[in-house]
PDB file of C-alpha atoms in Angstrom:
ATOM      1  CA  UNK O  16     -91.349-104.867-294.842  1.00  0.00           C
ATOM      2  CA  UNK O  17     -94.534-106.837-293.512  1.00  0.00           C
ATOM      3  CA  UNK O  18     -97.180-108.412-295.932  1.00  0.00           C
ATOM      4  CA  UNK O  19    -100.672-106.578-296.567  1.00  0.00           C
ATOM      5  CA  UNK O  20    -101.968-109.628-296.884  1.00  0.00           C
ATOM      6  CA  UNK O  21    -100.747-113.159-297.552  1.00  0.00           C
ATOM      7  CA  UNK O  22    -104.247-115.266-297.904  1.00  0.00           C
ATOM      8  CA  UNK O  23    -105.516-118.246-299.496  1.00  0.00           C
ATOM      9  CA  UNK O  24    -109.363-118.082-299.952  1.00  0.00           C
ATOM     10  CA  UNK O  25    -112.354-120.282-301.445  1.00  0.00           C
ATOM     11  CA  UNK O  26    -114.445-119.359-303.697  1.00  0.00           C
ATOM     12  CA  UNK O  27    -118.733-119.180-302.611  1.00  0.00           C
ATOM     13  CA  UNK O  28    -117.029-117.904-298.654  1.00  0.00           C
ATOM     14  CA  UNK O  29    -118.358-114.569-297.698  1.00  0.00           C
ATOM     15  CA  UNK O  30    -114.809-113.469-296.542  1.00  0.00           C
ATOM     16  CA  UNK O  31    -115.048-110.199-293.774  1.00  0.00           C
ATOM     17  CA  UNK O  32    -111.727-108.196-293.401  1.00  0.00           C
ATOM     18  CA  UNK O  33    -111.218-105.927-289.821  1.00  0.00           C
ATOM     19  CA  UNK O  34    -108.161-103.945-289.763  1.00  0.00           C
ATOM     20  CA  UNK O  35    -107.274-101.333-286.403  1.00  0.00           C
ATOM     21  CA  UNK O  36    -106.742 -98.429-288.610  1.00  0.00           C
ATOM     22  CA  UNK O  37    -108.511 -96.730-291.403  1.00  0.00           C
ATOM     23  CA  UNK O  38    -105.258 -96.947-293.762  1.00  0.00           C
ATOM     24  CA  UNK O  39    -105.550-100.549-293.364  1.00  0.00           C
ATOM     25  CA  UNK O  40    -109.043-100.810-294.322  1.00  0.00           C
ATOM     26  CA  UNK O  41    -108.832 -98.616-297.274  1.00  0.00           C
ATOM     27  CA  UNK O  42    -105.784-100.546-298.544  1.00  0.00           C
ATOM     28  CA  UNK O  43    -107.165-104.232-299.102  1.00  0.00           C
ATOM     29  CA  UNK O  44    -109.420-103.524-301.633  1.00  0.00           C
ATOM     30  CA  UNK O  45    -106.840-101.588-304.745  1.00  0.00           C
ATOM     31  CA  UNK O  46    -104.798-104.625-303.382  1.00  0.00           C
ATOM     32  CA  UNK O  47    -106.879-106.895-304.624  1.00  0.00           C
ATOM     33  CA  UNK O  48    -107.189-104.974-307.871  1.00  0.00           C
ATOM     34  CA  UNK O  49    -103.520-104.570-308.467  1.00  0.00           C
ATOM     35  CA  UNK O  50    -103.568-100.916-308.250  1.00  0.00           C
ATOM     36  CA  UNK O  51    -100.853-100.690-304.919  1.00  0.00           C
ATOM     37  CA  UNK O  52     -98.136-102.787-304.427  1.00  0.00           C
ATOM     38  CA  UNK O  53     -98.098-105.332-301.528  1.00  0.00           C
ATOM     39  CA  UNK O  54     -95.972-108.206-300.518  1.00  0.00           C
ATOM     40  CA  UNK O  55     -97.440-111.914-300.042  1.00  0.00           C
ATOM     41  CA  UNK O  56    -100.020-113.588-302.056  1.00  0.00           C
ATOM     42  CA  UNK O  57    -103.240-113.255-302.270  1.00  0.00           C
ATOM     43  CA  UNK O  58    -104.929-116.249-303.742  1.00  0.00           C
ATOM     44  CA  UNK O  59    -108.757-116.685-304.643  1.00  0.00           C
ATOM     45  CA  UNK O  60    -109.507-120.372-305.966  1.00  0.00           C
ATOM     46  CA  UNK O  61    -105.457-121.390-305.630  1.00  0.00           C
ATOM     47  CA  UNK O  62    -105.171-118.719-308.175  1.00  0.00           C
ATOM     48  CA  UNK O  63    -102.535-115.857-307.493  1.00  0.00           C
ATOM     49  CA  UNK O  64    -103.953-112.622-308.316  1.00  0.00           C
ATOM     50  CA  UNK O  65    -100.446-111.129-309.160  1.00  0.00           C
ATOM     51  CA  UNK O  66    -100.279-113.593-312.227  1.00  0.00           C
ATOM     52  CA  UNK O  67    -104.131-112.200-313.580  1.00  0.00           C
ATOM     53  CA  UNK O  68    -103.263-109.557-316.027  1.00  0.00           C
ATOM     54  CA  UNK O  69    -104.707-106.321-314.768  1.00  0.00           C
ATOM     55  CA  UNK O  70    -108.039-105.981-317.356  1.00  0.00           C
ATOM     56  CA  UNK O  71    -108.784-109.759-317.277  1.00  0.00           C
ATOM     57  CA  UNK O  72    -108.683-109.002-312.907  1.00  0.00           C
ATOM     58  CA  UNK O  73    -110.653-105.911-312.975  1.00  0.00           C
ATOM     59  CA  UNK O  74    -113.521-107.200-315.620  1.00  0.00           C
ATOM     60  CA  UNK O  75    -114.101-110.334-313.219  1.00  0.00           C
ATOM     61  CA  UNK O  76    -114.096-108.407-310.083  1.00  0.00           C
ATOM     62  CA  UNK O  77    -117.422-106.059-308.955  1.00  0.00           C
ATOM     63  CA  UNK O  78    -116.329-103.442-306.541  1.00  0.00           C
ATOM     64  CA  UNK O  79    -119.177-101.542-304.268  1.00  0.00           C
ATOM     65  CA  UNK O  80    -117.372 -98.632-302.368  1.00  0.00           C
ATOM     66  CA  UNK O  81    -118.845 -95.917-299.801  1.00  0.00           C
ATOM     67  CA  UNK O  82    -117.546 -93.319-302.609  1.00  0.00           C
ATOM     68  CA  UNK O  83    -119.298 -94.852-305.338  1.00  0.00           C
ATOM     69  CA  UNK O  84    -119.995 -93.324-309.020  1.00  0.00           C
ATOM     70  CA  UNK O  85    -122.348 -90.474-309.981  1.00  0.00           C
ATOM     71  CA  UNK O  86    -122.512 -89.153-313.224  1.00  0.00           C
ATOM     72  CA  UNK O  87    -124.299 -85.865-314.767  1.00  0.00           C
ATOM     73  CA  UNK O  88    -126.719 -88.170-316.767  1.00  0.00           C
ATOM     74  CA  UNK O  89    -129.772 -90.099-316.116  1.00  0.00           C
ATOM     75  CA  UNK O  90    -130.654 -92.642-313.404  1.00  0.00           C
ATOM     76  CA  UNK O  91    -130.778 -95.259-315.736  1.00  0.00           C
ATOM     77  CA  UNK O  92    -126.720 -94.253-316.679  1.00  0.00           C
ATOM     78  CA  UNK O  93    -125.706 -94.063-313.032  1.00  0.00           C
ATOM     79  CA  UNK O  94    -127.795 -97.761-312.052  1.00  0.00           C
ATOM     80  CA  UNK O  95    -126.149 -98.952-315.007  1.00  0.00           C
ATOM     81  CA  UNK O  96    -123.335 -97.302-316.475  1.00  0.00           C
ATOM     82  CA  UNK O  97    -122.229 -99.659-319.469  1.00  0.00           C
ATOM     83  CA  UNK O  98    -125.936 -98.964-320.615  1.00  0.00           C
ATOM     84  CA  UNK O  99    -124.085 -96.374-322.714  1.00  0.00           C
ATOM     85  CA  UNK O 100    -122.545 -98.217-324.786  1.00  0.00           C
ATOM     86  CA  UNK O 101    -125.021-101.568-324.855  1.00  0.00           C
ATOM     87  CA  UNK O 102    -128.335-101.543-323.233  1.00  0.00           C
ATOM     88  CA  UNK O 103    -128.680-105.340-321.586  1.00  0.00           C
ATOM     89  CA  UNK O 104    -131.273-105.071-318.925  1.00  0.00           C
ATOM     90  CA  UNK O 105    -134.735-104.076-319.711  1.00  0.00           C
ATOM     91  CA  UNK O 106    -136.929-101.257-317.864  1.00  0.00           C
ATOM     92  CA  UNK O 107    -138.127-104.473-315.712  1.00  0.00           C
ATOM     93  CA  UNK O 108    -134.998-105.301-314.593  1.00  0.00           C
ATOM     94  CA  UNK O 109    -134.133-102.071-313.351  1.00  0.00           C
ATOM     95  CA  UNK O 110    -137.141-101.237-311.785  1.00  0.00           C
ATOM     96  CA  UNK O 111    -137.205-104.655-310.307  1.00  0.00           C
ATOM     97  CA  UNK O 112    -133.545-103.802-308.977  1.00  0.00           C
ATOM     98  CA  UNK O 113    -134.249-100.366-307.299  1.00  0.00           C
ATOM     99  CA  UNK O 114    -137.599-102.203-305.167  1.00  0.00           C
ATOM    100  CA  UNK O 115    -134.699-104.866-304.187  1.00  0.00           C
ATOM    101  CA  UNK O 116    -132.890-101.729-302.453  1.00  0.00           C
ATOM    102  CA  UNK O 117    -136.193-100.138-301.813  1.00  0.00           C
ATOM    103  CA  UNK O 118    -135.554 -97.072-304.088  1.00  0.00           C
ATOM    104  CA  UNK O 119    -138.033 -97.315-306.569  1.00  0.00           C
ATOM    105  CA  UNK O 120    -141.003 -95.189-305.052  1.00  0.00           C
ATOM    106  CA  UNK O 121    -138.458 -92.232-304.451  1.00  0.00           C
ATOM    107  CA  UNK O 122    -137.281 -92.509-308.373  1.00  0.00           C
ATOM    108  CA  UNK O 123    -140.907 -92.707-309.522  1.00  0.00           C
ATOM    109  CA  UNK O 124    -141.801 -89.831-307.517  1.00  0.00           C
ATOM    110  CA  UNK O 125    -138.800 -87.947-309.176  1.00  0.00           C
ATOM    111  CA  UNK O 126    -139.398 -88.453-312.540  1.00  0.00           C
ATOM    112  CA  UNK O 127    -138.328 -92.421-313.321  1.00  0.00           C
ATOM    113  CA  UNK O 128    -135.367 -93.737-314.714  1.00  0.00           C
ATOM    114  CA  UNK O 129    -134.612 -91.286-317.508  1.00  0.00           C
ATOM    115  CA  UNK O 130    -134.895 -88.393-314.887  1.00  0.00           C
ATOM    116  CA  UNK O 131    -131.660 -86.559-314.601  1.00  0.00           C
ATOM    117  CA  UNK O 132    -129.536 -87.662-311.793  1.00  0.00           C
ATOM    118  CA  UNK O 133    -129.482 -84.173-310.501  1.00  0.00           C
ATOM    119  CA  UNK O 134    -133.272 -84.342-309.764  1.00  0.00           C
ATOM    120  CA  UNK O 135    -132.911 -87.416-307.630  1.00  0.00           C
ATOM    121  CA  UNK O 136    -131.807 -85.383-304.527  1.00  0.00           C
ATOM    122  CA  UNK O 137    -130.814 -88.701-302.738  1.00  0.00           C
ATOM    123  CA  UNK O 138    -130.017 -88.690-299.029  1.00  0.00           C
ATOM    124  CA  UNK O 139    -126.342 -90.330-298.274  1.00  0.00           C
ATOM    125  CA  UNK O 140    -128.273 -93.547-297.417  1.00  0.00           C
ATOM    126  CA  UNK O 141    -129.927 -93.679-300.402  1.00  0.00           C
ATOM    127  CA  UNK O 142    -127.096 -92.902-302.319  1.00  0.00           C
ATOM    128  CA  UNK O 143    -125.568 -95.765-300.938  1.00  0.00           C
ATOM    129  CA  UNK O 144    -128.487 -98.281-301.691  1.00  0.00           C
ATOM    130  CA  UNK O 145    -128.143 -97.351-305.919  1.00  0.00           C
ATOM    131  CA  UNK O 146    -124.325 -98.604-305.181  1.00  0.00           C
ATOM    132  CA  UNK O 147    -125.727-101.411-303.876  1.00  0.00           C
ATOM    133  CA  UNK O 148    -128.131-101.916-306.546  1.00  0.00           C
ATOM    134  CA  UNK O 149    -125.642-101.101-309.214  1.00  0.00           C
ATOM    135  CA  UNK O 150    -123.029-103.522-308.137  1.00  0.00           C
ATOM    136  CA  UNK O 151    -125.693-106.361-308.505  1.00  0.00           C
ATOM    137  CA  UNK O 152    -126.288-105.575-311.912  1.00  0.00           C
ATOM    138  CA  UNK O 153    -122.860-105.307-312.527  1.00  0.00           C
ATOM    139  CA  UNK O 154    -122.082-108.727-311.199  1.00  0.00           C
ATOM    140  CA  UNK O 155    -125.663-109.877-313.112  1.00  0.00           C
ATOM    141  CA  UNK O 156    -124.228-108.049-316.525  1.00  0.00           C
ATOM    142  CA  UNK O 157    -120.633-109.557-316.350  1.00  0.00           C
ATOM    143  CA  UNK O 158    -120.904-112.775-314.906  1.00  0.00           C
ATOM    144  CA  UNK O 159    -118.220-111.477-312.040  1.00  0.00           C
ATOM    145  CA  UNK O 160    -117.095-114.174-309.438  1.00  0.00           C
ATOM    146  CA  UNK O 161    -115.247-111.710-306.999  1.00  0.00           C
ATOM    147  CA  UNK O 162    -117.652-109.494-305.072  1.00  0.00           C
ATOM    148  CA  UNK O 163    -115.276-106.528-303.223  1.00  0.00           C
ATOM    149  CA  UNK O 164    -117.493-104.407-300.696  1.00  0.00           C
ATOM    150  CA  UNK O 165    -116.373-102.029-298.562  1.00  0.00           C
ATOM    151  CA  UNK O 166    -118.892-102.288-295.976  1.00  0.00           C
ATOM    152  CA  UNK O 167    -118.896 -98.157-294.847  1.00  0.00           C
ATOM    153  CA  UNK O 168    -121.485 -98.649-297.881  1.00  0.00           C
ATOM    154  CA  UNK O 169    -124.349 -99.628-295.021  1.00  0.00           C
ATOM    155  CA  UNK O 170    -122.894 -96.627-292.797  1.00  0.00           C
ATOM    156  CA  UNK O 171    -125.728 -94.131-293.181  1.00  0.00           C
ATOM    157  CA  UNK O 172    -128.909 -97.094-292.813  1.00  0.00           C
ATOM    158  CA  UNK O 173    -130.362 -97.597-289.680  1.00  0.00           C
ATOM    159  CA  UNK O 174    -130.280-101.158-287.941  1.00  0.00           C
ATOM    160  CA  UNK O 175    -132.873-102.424-289.963  1.00  0.00           C
ATOM    161  CA  UNK O 176    -131.923-101.226-293.259  1.00  0.00           C
ATOM    162  CA  UNK O 177    -128.271-102.861-292.516  1.00  0.00           C
ATOM    163  CA  UNK O 178    -129.789-106.138-291.492  1.00  0.00           C
ATOM    164  CA  UNK O 179    -132.144-106.030-294.742  1.00  0.00           C
ATOM    165  CA  UNK O 180    -129.154-104.991-297.334  1.00  0.00           C
ATOM    166  CA  UNK O 181    -126.836-108.139-295.515  1.00  0.00           C
ATOM    167  CA  UNK O 182    -129.469-110.534-296.655  1.00  0.00           C
ATOM    168  CA  UNK O 183    -129.419-108.511-300.115  1.00  0.00           C
ATOM    169  CA  UNK O 184    -125.481-109.028-300.236  1.00  0.00           C
ATOM    170  CA  UNK O 185    -125.690-112.813-298.888  1.00  0.00           C
ATOM    171  CA  UNK O 186    -128.478-113.487-301.309  1.00  0.00           C
ATOM    172  CA  UNK O 187    -127.480-111.590-304.773  1.00  0.00           C
ATOM    173  CA  UNK O 188    -123.998-112.687-304.577  1.00  0.00           C
ATOM    174  CA  UNK O 189    -124.468-115.995-302.597  1.00  0.00           C
ATOM    175  CA  UNK O 190    -122.326-117.683-305.947  1.00  0.00           C
ATOM    176  CA  UNK O 191    -119.622-115.380-305.371  1.00  0.00           C
ATOM    177  CA  UNK O 192    -116.388-114.988-303.512  1.00  0.00           C
ATOM    178  CA  UNK O 193    -117.455-111.702-301.286  1.00  0.00           C
ATOM    179  CA  UNK O 194    -114.488-110.107-299.745  1.00  0.00           C
ATOM    180  CA  UNK O 195    -115.846-107.133-297.485  1.00  0.00           C
ATOM    181  CA  UNK O 196    -113.929-104.390-295.030  1.00  0.00           C
ATOM    182  CA  UNK O 197    -115.635-104.705-291.681  1.00  0.00           C
ATOM    183  CA  UNK O 198    -117.565-101.842-290.092  1.00  0.00           C
ATOM    184  CA  UNK O 199    -120.311-103.339-289.221  1.00  0.00           C
ATOM    185  CA  UNK O 200    -120.803-106.170-286.723  1.00  0.00           C
ATOM    186  CA  UNK O 201    -123.715-107.505-288.753  1.00  0.00           C
ATOM    187  CA  UNK O 202    -121.192-108.334-291.706  1.00  0.00           C
ATOM    188  CA  UNK O 203    -118.634-109.955-289.035  1.00  0.00           C
ATOM    189  CA  UNK O 204    -121.772-112.082-287.490  1.00  0.00           C
ATOM    190  CA  UNK O 205    -122.559-113.205-290.567  1.00  0.00           C
ATOM    191  CA  UNK O 206    -119.376-114.091-292.704  1.00  0.00           C
ATOM    192  CA  UNK O 207    -117.792-117.530-293.334  1.00  0.00           C
ATOM    193  CA  UNK O 208    -114.401-115.911-292.343  1.00  0.00           C
ATOM    194  CA  UNK O 209    -112.810-113.133-290.671  1.00  0.00           C
ATOM    195  CA  UNK O 210    -109.765-112.086-290.814  1.00  0.00           C
ATOM    196  CA  UNK O 211    -107.592-109.394-288.777  1.00  0.00           C
ATOM    197  CA  UNK O 212    -105.127-107.064-290.061  1.00  0.00           C
ATOM    198  CA  UNK O 213    -102.714-105.341-287.657  1.00  0.00           C
ATOM    199  CA  UNK O 214     -99.610-103.664-288.731  1.00  0.00           C
ATOM    200  CA  UNK O 215     -99.987-104.627-291.971  1.00  0.00           C
ATOM    201  CA  UNK O 216     -99.941-108.332-291.700  1.00  0.00           C
ATOM    202  CA  UNK O 217    -102.527-110.921-290.702  1.00  0.00           C
ATOM    203  CA  UNK O 218    -102.540-111.581-287.397  1.00  0.00           C
ATOM    204  CA  UNK O 219    -105.732-114.213-287.352  1.00  0.00           C
ATOM    205  CA  UNK O 220    -108.382-116.417-289.582  1.00  0.00           C
ATOM    206  CA  UNK O 221    -111.391-116.967-287.632  1.00  0.00           C
ATOM    207  CA  UNK O 222    -113.731-119.669-289.477  1.00  0.00           C
ATOM    208  CA  UNK O 223    -117.127-119.563-288.798  1.00  0.00           C
ATOM    209  CA  UNK O 224    -120.922-120.714-289.042  1.00  0.00           C
ATOM    210  CA  UNK O 225    -119.197-123.779-290.749  1.00  0.00           C
ATOM    211  CA  UNK O 226    -116.423-122.926-292.619  1.00  0.00           C
ATOM    212  CA  UNK O 227    -113.533-124.729-292.930  1.00  0.00           C
TER     213      UNK O 227
END
């Protein structure tokens, strides 16, 4: 069986993975999180992820996907689910993050942080922006060093907002290894490394933007 992934990745790089099929695109994040079996090896900073206990691995990674998470709870809880057990961020922190993803005006009109999620009536694009904000807060709270992003997270955004959100990702996660599943040409353009997967195997690794 061909390996799904066999790659060594350096820290603080933005790596974009491009695959021909939806199944190959959708299999990367579960592989890194060890939610599915694969042959080959994934190494980050020379650490083989297969040797890291799953509970440690998952607590060290921030995952941002298109589907995301939606709880029958307040906007505050959906923005920072861990606040149910520990209040880590102030209201000012949460509002600042919502400003950064251009959501605060809509949230404020619909009742603020403690309004129910059902009152928000977010569009698909707004839900994706909420997912980005949630991921950034998780990274800040947990101090994660690896960020997995399905860049379909920006699929419902117009070109201007996709560019802004790619800039947000580049800035917010600058000290992390960022691994993105590619759908968006803008994400590919700004990547340090572009990995192409075909037939379950890596067929090319391209360094760009001065990465070596």
